């Protein structure tokens, strides 16, 4: 049985804001299915009571003084923007 | 003979005696690039005009006796996922084709403060996802030892440029082996430092809990000097560790008497080529002669590292790469009518297949209904893998094994099968998951292709790794051999 269906591939692509064609969805389905099947070997291990590791160093919240500093200048920030107007990023209309 | 056949302190001695200028060094770099980079294709972007200006300024300081900085005058190459102010940074992706960073990564501030001269930006697998540098949108870097072979990846340009004598040294990044594997394939020295040793500020994030910047050099000594220059806590990266930075060159004496080496049986098991296994056994004999002792140990969860890594790194990548949306910087698809269409088309046209595959795998592993089964499960197995290392390091100073199961493979050989390609990193990935440091040093050849010895240390104990690596290097002459181009 497949671990991931073509429909799920399309669903995941949509969540990740990727456009995939029917053809691509088929190829990705096979590849992702192989990778996910391979990853299921982790189920051989009993991990009950094992704490998950998200970070390797023994570091908790790193705090610092909240001192305001100058941000980047607007013209610098906009330098790499594909489109901008009046000091703001410009995108297609969001509301009809 | 190239100037870069000499180590940094020898070159600096020549500068000091006025027998050499910084301009000579920088010109040597660009001349060599003009001669051989057409074949090797390590560089994506050169910064020749600025580098020569900086060289002139450093030469002026030299004449006035004002030279300062530990890397004074040394030509350095930078992997193209480290942001360089006003110097194009692409991550080898179409999506960042015209990206001109507006600030420097902390490591760039540091190498500049140390007065190294940035020569240019180096090719890599797109967003550091890959093991052969074939996933670059721009070009395929070749292995300087054999142009039909890959240089490894993802820091393929960083390793190949050093091996080809185009720069004295370079910076790479390592998430699952991306410094050590190409260093092994190209016959140079590459270190992945302890997670937190170096600031990641300005390293374009792939998997934030695994990524680490590190030095690629021809010699162990140069590697220690370069690490020294870029280490330290940084207020701009809250995951950089506030720990002492020792003098990494202090232990470079060649004396390793009494050091205890662990050799994991899993690292010499099935899948590791016979000539690779033999080169490691030979290396152990050398280390034994130098007074170290070694014993076989077990890292029992090693076989689960690959699956754990792909789930965790892809999950983190799927979140990190959401910033590329065609709005603030990077590629934007033309004529999109809605914002969603703009996102989707910009990302689909801008990313290559491997990047899309991993974003989708990560999105899947984090999605509702699968989170516990895949992502959380992998995090738990990561705990077991980390504990394997902790157990071994209770009794031993370093762990030794091969860096890769095979020497460099042919271009195109593994591109169609992601899983086979991923298996290249089986011996390097556990090190990232545990967050410990590891180095690859040259330890032999197989049919003219270099092999790498991996030495792994405790958290923040790069010094012991360097100590063993240096003793091994001084007792062998693999590092003196150069590819003919």
XYZ file of C-alpha atoms in Angstrom:
581
model
C 0.000 0.000 0.000
C 1.229 3.509 -0.737
C 2.230 5.657 2.201
C 1.226 8.737 0.288
C -1.292 9.015 -2.567
C -1.161 11.323 -5.548
C -4.026 13.303 -4.028
C -2.041 13.741 -0.805
C 0.967 14.913 -2.804
C -1.230 17.596 -4.348
C -2.604 18.519 -0.933
C 0.887 18.815 0.554
C 2.079 20.837 -2.458
C -0.810 23.227 -1.910
C 0.056 23.588 1.794
C 3.659 24.345 0.792
C 2.490 26.805 -1.877
C 3.977 24.813 -4.719
C 2.227 24.309 -8.042
C 2.622 20.757 -9.366
C 1.353 19.377 -12.663
C -0.336 15.957 -12.910
C 2.892 14.568 -14.310
C 5.016 16.025 -11.516
C 2.568 14.799 -8.894
C 3.005 11.267 -10.232
C 6.806 11.396 -10.072
C 6.834 13.027 -6.629
C 4.310 10.457 -5.387
C 6.658 7.570 -6.245
C 9.730 9.276 -4.824
C 8.078 10.487 -1.632
C 6.458 7.088 -1.146
C 9.895 5.425 -1.333
C 11.395 7.899 1.136
C 8.491 7.648 3.595
C 8.517 3.825 3.388
C 12.227 3.917 4.148
C 11.590 6.266 7.084
C 9.114 3.785 8.585
C 12.048 1.651 9.747
C 12.028 4.020 12.740
C 8.938 2.113 13.905
C 11.218 -0.834 14.733
C 12.382 1.187 17.727
C 10.440 1.417 20.946
C 10.560 5.087 21.865
C 8.009 5.085 24.656
C 9.200 7.371 27.426
C 12.017 8.825 25.314
C 12.103 12.618 25.305
C 12.222 14.182 21.833
C 15.344 16.220 20.962
C 14.696 19.461 19.120
C 18.000 21.054 20.039
C 21.304 19.404 20.960
C 22.736 21.888 23.409
C 21.473 22.312 26.921
C 20.128 25.766 26.245
C 16.828 27.183 27.407
C 15.377 30.576 26.586
C 18.218 32.941 25.772
C 17.333 36.374 27.088
C 18.880 39.765 26.535
C 18.160 43.345 27.503
C 15.385 44.847 25.406
C 17.313 47.788 24.032
C 15.854 49.463 20.948
C 18.249 49.753 18.022
C 17.855 51.227 14.581
C 16.308 48.945 11.943
C 17.501 48.638 8.388
C 16.850 51.671 6.166
C 13.720 51.275 4.013
C 15.548 51.852 0.728
C 18.006 49.067 1.611
C 15.213 46.689 2.534
C 13.404 47.384 -0.743
C 16.565 46.987 -2.820
C 15.914 43.323 -3.579
C 12.119 43.533 -3.811
C 10.710 42.491 -7.202
C 8.115 45.279 -6.962
C 7.512 48.133 -4.530
C 5.664 51.414 -4.279
C 5.682 54.246 -1.721
C 8.162 52.428 0.484
C 6.099 49.242 0.605
C 6.241 45.815 -1.011
C 3.766 45.527 -3.836
C 1.715 42.372 -4.530
C -1.357 41.587 -6.653
C -4.627 42.654 -5.051
C -5.662 40.432 -2.152
C -9.278 41.557 -1.775
C -11.666 41.479 -4.713
C 54.261 24.931 -7.730
C 51.455 27.088 -6.361
C 51.821 29.598 -3.560
C 48.898 27.817 -1.928
C 50.980 24.646 -1.529
C 52.349 26.437 1.514
C 50.551 26.770 4.780
C 49.240 30.096 6.052
C 51.997 30.849 8.556
C 54.673 30.277 5.868
C 52.897 32.652 3.498
C 52.570 35.241 6.261
C 56.286 34.875 6.983
C 57.009 35.668 3.314
C 54.709 38.699 3.548
C 56.488 39.817 6.678
C 59.895 39.521 5.003
C 58.540 41.504 2.006
C 59.320 38.581 -0.297
C 55.663 38.421 -1.220
C 52.793 40.904 -1.361
C 49.086 40.436 -0.692
C 48.527 41.532 -4.292
C 50.730 38.608 -5.419
C 48.558 36.225 -3.424
C 45.280 37.624 -4.707
C 46.568 37.631 -8.304
C 47.737 34.048 -7.896
C 44.195 33.181 -6.915
C 42.534 34.854 -9.910
C 45.217 33.590 -12.328
C 44.615 30.056 -11.152
C 40.856 30.527 -11.452
C 41.325 31.775 -15.032
C 43.500 28.744 -15.799
C 41.454 25.931 -14.300
C 37.967 27.046 -13.280
C 36.672 26.508 -16.793
C 37.232 22.816 -16.027
C 36.458 22.706 -12.291
C 33.604 25.257 -12.247
C 33.816 25.902 -8.532
C 33.076 29.650 -8.586
C 29.693 31.261 -9.274
C 30.664 34.895 -8.652
C 34.058 36.614 -8.485
C 34.813 39.850 -6.650
C 38.108 40.662 -8.379
C 37.994 44.452 -8.408
C 37.240 44.738 -4.683
C 39.704 42.000 -3.787
C 42.536 43.766 -5.623
C 41.636 47.081 -3.970
C 41.666 45.411 -0.585
C 44.993 43.740 -1.412
C 46.484 47.125 -2.258
C 45.278 48.534 1.042
C 46.689 45.551 2.966
C 50.025 45.937 1.131
C 50.121 49.561 2.229
C 49.620 48.431 5.814
C 52.348 45.845 5.348
C 54.835 48.482 4.194
C 53.942 50.695 7.148
C 54.261 47.772 9.547
C 50.579 48.031 10.449
C 49.525 44.522 9.505
C 47.041 42.928 11.867
C 44.481 40.152 11.811
C 45.101 36.433 12.105
C 44.229 35.730 8.453
C 46.110 38.757 7.104
C 46.225 38.746 3.302
C 44.914 35.211 2.777
C 42.594 34.578 -0.207
C 39.380 32.895 0.889
C 36.392 31.476 -1.022
C 32.882 31.565 0.454
C 30.054 29.091 -0.042
C 27.160 30.823 -1.738
C 24.710 30.336 1.136
C 26.677 32.703 3.383
C 25.443 36.242 2.822
C 28.015 38.784 1.668
C 27.070 42.467 1.636
C 26.656 43.774 -1.918
C 28.075 40.541 -3.353
C 25.499 38.322 -5.055
C 24.418 35.350 -2.930
C 22.351 32.733 -4.754
C 22.376 29.499 -2.712
C 22.819 28.050 -6.233
C 19.097 28.613 -6.733
C 17.239 30.391 -9.503
C 15.036 31.932 -6.833
C 17.971 34.059 -5.596
C 19.567 34.714 -8.987
C 19.831 38.477 -8.465
C 19.961 38.650 -4.688
C 22.388 41.285 -3.336
C 22.529 40.956 0.464
C 22.302 44.198 2.412
C 24.347 42.930 5.347
C 27.176 40.497 6.065
C 26.936 37.156 7.834
C 28.742 37.264 11.184
C 31.450 34.943 9.809
C 32.039 37.455 6.983
C 32.472 40.261 9.514
C 34.956 38.017 11.296
C 37.050 36.977 8.285
C 37.112 40.605 7.172
C 38.194 41.773 10.623
C 40.954 39.140 10.421
C 41.951 40.706 7.059
C 41.372 37.715 4.805
C 40.571 38.670 1.194
C 37.279 37.350 -0.230
C 37.893 36.049 -3.756
C 34.331 35.036 -4.659
C 31.320 32.813 -4.040
C 31.336 29.055 -4.457
C 28.945 26.630 -6.080
C 26.839 24.216 -4.003
C 23.760 22.045 -4.157
C 20.698 24.288 -4.212
C 20.036 25.454 -0.632
C 22.666 22.893 0.477
C 20.367 19.988 -0.360
C 22.489 17.332 -1.986
C 25.677 15.311 -1.891
C 27.233 15.992 -5.291
C 26.729 19.710 -6.126
C 24.765 18.470 -9.152
C 21.645 20.152 -7.723
C 23.023 23.607 -8.536
C 20.810 25.643 -10.860
C 23.900 27.191 -12.443
C 26.673 24.670 -13.121
C 28.130 21.302 -12.223
C 31.387 21.484 -10.294
C 33.892 18.748 -11.142
C 36.256 16.864 -8.867
C 39.777 18.252 -9.477
C 41.230 14.725 -9.150
C 39.063 13.360 -11.931
C 36.811 15.625 -13.954
C 34.308 12.821 -14.599
C 33.639 12.586 -10.876
C 31.561 14.734 -8.527
C 33.322 16.885 -5.915
C 30.764 15.818 -3.318
C 28.295 18.189 -1.754
C 26.723 20.264 -0.785
C 29.902 22.367 -0.281
C 31.340 20.986 -3.544
C 32.635 24.334 -4.789
C 34.256 25.069 -1.427
C 36.178 21.767 -1.413
C 37.040 21.729 -5.130
C 38.379 25.311 -5.100
C 40.797 24.471 -2.280
C 41.870 21.176 -3.881
C 42.413 22.947 -7.225
C 44.614 25.602 -5.610
C 42.278 28.464 -6.521
C 42.182 29.808 -2.954
C 44.139 29.017 0.189
C 40.977 28.068 2.034
C 37.220 28.385 2.046
C 34.121 28.343 4.194
C 31.426 25.717 3.744
C 28.363 24.641 5.698
C 27.484 21.191 7.003
C 23.960 19.992 7.804
C 24.430 16.250 7.259
C 27.997 15.987 5.981
C 28.177 18.848 3.501
C 31.683 19.918 4.558
C 33.215 16.550 5.443
C 31.982 14.510 2.471
C 33.261 16.924 -0.229
C 36.500 17.388 1.743
C 36.957 13.590 1.644
C 36.121 13.397 -2.080
C 38.511 16.254 -2.939
C 41.405 15.244 -0.636
C 41.310 18.294 1.650
C 40.643 18.971 5.333
C 37.081 19.913 6.326
C 35.655 20.447 9.803
C 32.076 20.600 10.994
C 32.367 22.377 14.350
C 30.197 21.684 17.379
C 26.659 22.990 16.921
C 26.735 26.473 18.471
C 30.484 27.037 18.065
C 29.969 29.445 15.173
C 27.248 32.004 14.602
C 24.738 31.032 11.930
C 23.640 34.651 11.483
C 23.679 35.222 7.734
C 23.870 31.549 6.821
C 20.753 31.001 4.714
C 18.940 28.428 6.857
C 18.324 24.872 5.625
C 17.801 22.913 8.879
C 18.379 25.256 11.778
C 19.001 22.601 14.446
C 21.698 20.929 12.319
C 23.375 23.630 10.160
C 26.887 24.728 11.046
C 29.482 26.756 9.118
C 33.022 25.373 9.009
C 36.489 25.697 7.450
C 37.890 23.781 4.449
C 41.677 23.909 4.088
C 44.674 21.997 2.764
C 46.241 21.449 6.184
C 45.015 20.769 9.694
C 46.935 23.754 11.044
C 45.277 26.188 8.628
C 41.936 24.652 9.536
C 42.524 25.381 13.220
C 43.526 28.984 12.445
C 40.443 29.566 10.326
C 38.125 28.044 12.952
C 39.771 30.248 15.567
C 38.964 33.339 13.515
C 35.261 32.577 13.044
C 34.299 31.029 16.422
C 32.428 32.606 19.288
C 29.075 33.573 20.705
C 27.061 36.146 18.743
C 24.132 38.231 19.995
C 22.611 37.900 16.514
C 22.315 34.092 16.867
C 20.714 32.909 20.091
C 21.798 29.328 19.330
C 25.477 30.275 19.296
C 26.990 29.013 22.533
C 28.497 31.169 25.216
C 31.497 28.923 25.820
C 35.234 29.555 25.871
C 37.058 29.458 22.568
C 40.352 27.703 23.347
C 43.552 28.046 21.319
C 42.891 25.327 18.732
C 46.525 25.244 17.543
C 47.880 24.489 21.000
C 47.504 20.724 20.706
C 49.169 20.520 17.284
C 52.285 18.802 18.568
C 52.118 15.399 16.920
C 51.984 13.810 20.370
C 48.897 11.681 20.931
C 50.344 9.232 23.450
C 47.675 7.737 25.667
C 44.738 9.015 23.646
C 41.802 6.607 23.532
C 40.145 6.056 20.178
C 36.785 4.382 19.611
C 36.042 2.707 16.268
C 32.321 2.042 15.751
C 31.765 -1.333 14.125
C 28.770 0.136 12.296
C 31.132 2.512 10.441
C 33.101 -0.363 8.914
C 30.106 -2.555 8.166
C 28.397 -3.632 4.984
C 28.057 -0.886 2.402
C 31.503 0.517 3.147
C 33.828 -0.303 0.255
C 36.780 -2.580 0.953
C 39.420 0.005 -0.035
C 37.760 2.528 2.292
C 37.722 0.052 5.166
C 41.378 -0.830 4.504
C 42.445 2.837 4.481
C 40.854 3.319 7.902
C 42.528 0.187 9.315
C 45.861 1.474 7.937
C 45.222 4.860 9.527
C 44.537 3.170 12.870
C 47.940 1.462 12.627
C 49.542 4.882 12.140
C 47.695 6.287 15.151
C 48.691 3.238 17.203
C 52.349 3.768 16.323
C 51.988 7.335 17.535
C 50.950 6.038 20.936
C 47.170 6.079 20.823
C 45.079 3.014 21.608
C 41.888 1.974 19.859
C 39.009 -0.374 20.525
C 35.926 -1.387 18.630
C 32.686 0.062 20.012
C 29.061 0.223 18.945
C 26.837 3.165 18.055
C 23.786 0.913 17.917
C 21.308 3.396 16.432
C 23.512 4.408 13.483
C 21.304 2.641 10.933
C 18.362 4.845 11.904
C 20.249 8.108 11.433
C 19.505 8.504 7.742
C 15.726 8.254 8.102
C 15.779 10.454 11.201
C 17.829 13.052 9.383
C 15.625 13.236 6.297
C 12.477 13.656 8.348
C 13.917 16.318 10.650
C 15.990 18.279 8.131
C 13.162 18.328 5.567
C 10.656 19.418 8.197
C 12.875 22.293 9.267
C 13.595 23.154 5.618
C 9.892 23.297 4.758
C 9.484 26.005 7.401
C 12.720 27.868 6.628
C 12.140 28.002 2.888
C 8.658 29.471 3.274
C 10.381 32.880 3.299
C 10.919 32.623 -0.452
C 7.605 33.966 -1.641
C 8.456 36.357 -4.462
C 7.533 39.384 -2.361
C 10.478 40.782 -0.402
C 13.401 39.445 -2.445
C 14.203 36.820 -5.025
C 12.490 35.568 -8.140
C 8.903 36.583 -8.869
C 6.780 34.856 -11.509
C 5.364 37.242 -14.085
C 1.731 38.209 -14.480
C 0.319 36.366 -11.468
C -3.223 37.572 -10.883
C -3.665 36.635 -7.256
C -1.324 36.530 -4.286
C -1.666 32.743 -3.928
C -0.845 32.295 -7.600
C 2.152 34.593 -7.141
C 3.460 32.461 -4.259
C 2.868 29.169 -6.006
C 4.293 30.110 -9.358
C 7.284 32.012 -7.970
C 8.221 29.046 -5.785
C 7.556 26.393 -8.425
C 9.528 28.234 -11.088
C 12.251 29.288 -8.654
C 13.035 26.029 -6.817
C 14.613 22.908 -8.311
C 13.166 19.397 -7.935
C 15.240 18.249 -4.953
C 14.259 21.355 -2.984
C 10.589 20.837 -3.838
C 10.819 17.160 -2.871
C 12.220 18.015 0.557
C 9.765 20.856 1.164
C 6.939 18.430 0.407
C 8.417 15.661 2.562
C 8.802 18.118 5.431
C 5.327 19.553 4.981
C 3.936 16.011 4.986
C 5.870 15.011 8.129
C 4.610 18.106 9.946
C 1.048 17.931 8.692
C -1.957 17.117 10.789
C -2.307 13.373 11.386
C 1.334 12.584 10.553
C 3.224 14.821 13.000
C 3.475 12.244 15.801
C 4.172 9.307 13.502
C 7.000 10.946 11.592
C 8.335 14.214 13.010
C 8.033 13.491 16.720
C 9.153 9.894 16.244
C 12.304 11.141 14.489
C 12.972 13.607 17.308
C 12.812 10.740 19.787
C 15.183 8.606 17.755
C 17.498 11.612 17.616
C 17.673 11.406 21.413
C 18.792 7.761 21.140
C 21.440 8.616 18.526
C 22.759 11.458 20.669
C 22.933 9.112 23.643
C 24.986 6.585 21.624
C 27.697 9.233 21.299
C 27.472 10.271 24.960
C 27.947 6.652 26.045
C 31.044 6.166 23.884
C 32.574 9.497 24.924
C 32.446 8.439 28.570
C 35.390 6.156 27.870
C 37.067 7.531 24.750
C 38.598 10.824 23.559
C 37.656 10.611 19.896
C 35.763 8.371 17.479
C 37.462 7.375 14.210
C 35.977 5.934 11.036
C 35.634 6.628 7.323
C 34.029 9.895 6.168
C 32.188 8.260 3.263
C 31.369 4.660 2.299
C 32.929 5.102 -1.174
C 35.272 7.457 -3.037
C 33.783 10.123 -5.351
C 31.202 8.720 -7.751
C 30.629 9.665 -11.387
C 28.600 12.695 -12.397
C 25.066 11.608 -13.180
C 25.480 8.247 -11.438
C 23.038 8.849 -8.564
C 20.867 11.708 -9.752
C 17.759 9.692 -10.554
C 17.422 7.940 -7.225
C 17.142 10.189 -4.159
C 17.568 7.323 -1.676
C 20.871 6.097 -3.156
C 22.144 9.662 -3.183
C 21.107 10.128 0.450
C 23.023 6.981 1.495
C 26.314 8.806 0.809
C 25.905 10.681 4.039
C 25.258 7.694 6.281
C 28.559 8.115 8.184
C 28.389 11.880 8.580
C 24.716 12.448 9.441
C 24.811 10.981 12.992
C 27.400 13.630 13.910
C 25.001 16.465 13.017
C 22.117 14.815 14.834
C 24.247 14.586 17.990
C 25.636 18.108 17.464
C 29.224 16.969 18.036
C 32.207 18.146 15.921
C 33.817 16.052 13.177
C 36.649 16.467 10.702
C 37.670 14.730 7.479
C 41.393 14.441 6.700
C 42.988 12.743 3.669
C 43.882 9.098 4.441
C 44.635 7.460 1.112
C 43.650 6.981 -2.506
C 41.635 4.490 -4.483
C 42.285 4.509 -8.248
C 43.549 8.068 -7.984
C 40.552 9.266 -5.944
C 41.101 10.615 -2.419
C 39.685 8.944 0.695
C 38.843 10.678 3.961
C 39.323 9.705 7.589
C 36.638 11.040 9.898
C 37.558 12.001 13.456
C 34.671 12.876 15.778
C 34.963 14.590 19.157
C 32.966 15.574 22.199
C 30.841 18.716 22.300
C 33.158 21.752 22.070
C 36.267 19.555 21.965
C 37.503 20.425 18.477
C 40.956 20.668 20.094
C 41.216 16.875 20.542
C 40.081 16.304 16.963
C 42.752 18.667 15.664
C 45.360 17.039 17.895
C 44.722 13.595 16.407
C 44.225 14.912 12.861
C 47.489 16.843 12.983
C 49.491 13.898 14.326
C 48.053 11.700 11.567
C 48.723 14.294 8.881
C 52.330 14.797 9.967
C 52.935 11.045 9.967
C 51.567 10.595 6.417
C 52.007 12.400 3.112
C 48.528 12.171 1.570
C 47.971 15.893 2.095
C 51.097 16.696 0.061
C 49.690 15.137 -3.094
C 47.969 17.480 -5.504
C 45.679 16.867 -8.451
C 47.033 17.687 -11.914
C 44.732 19.977 -13.842
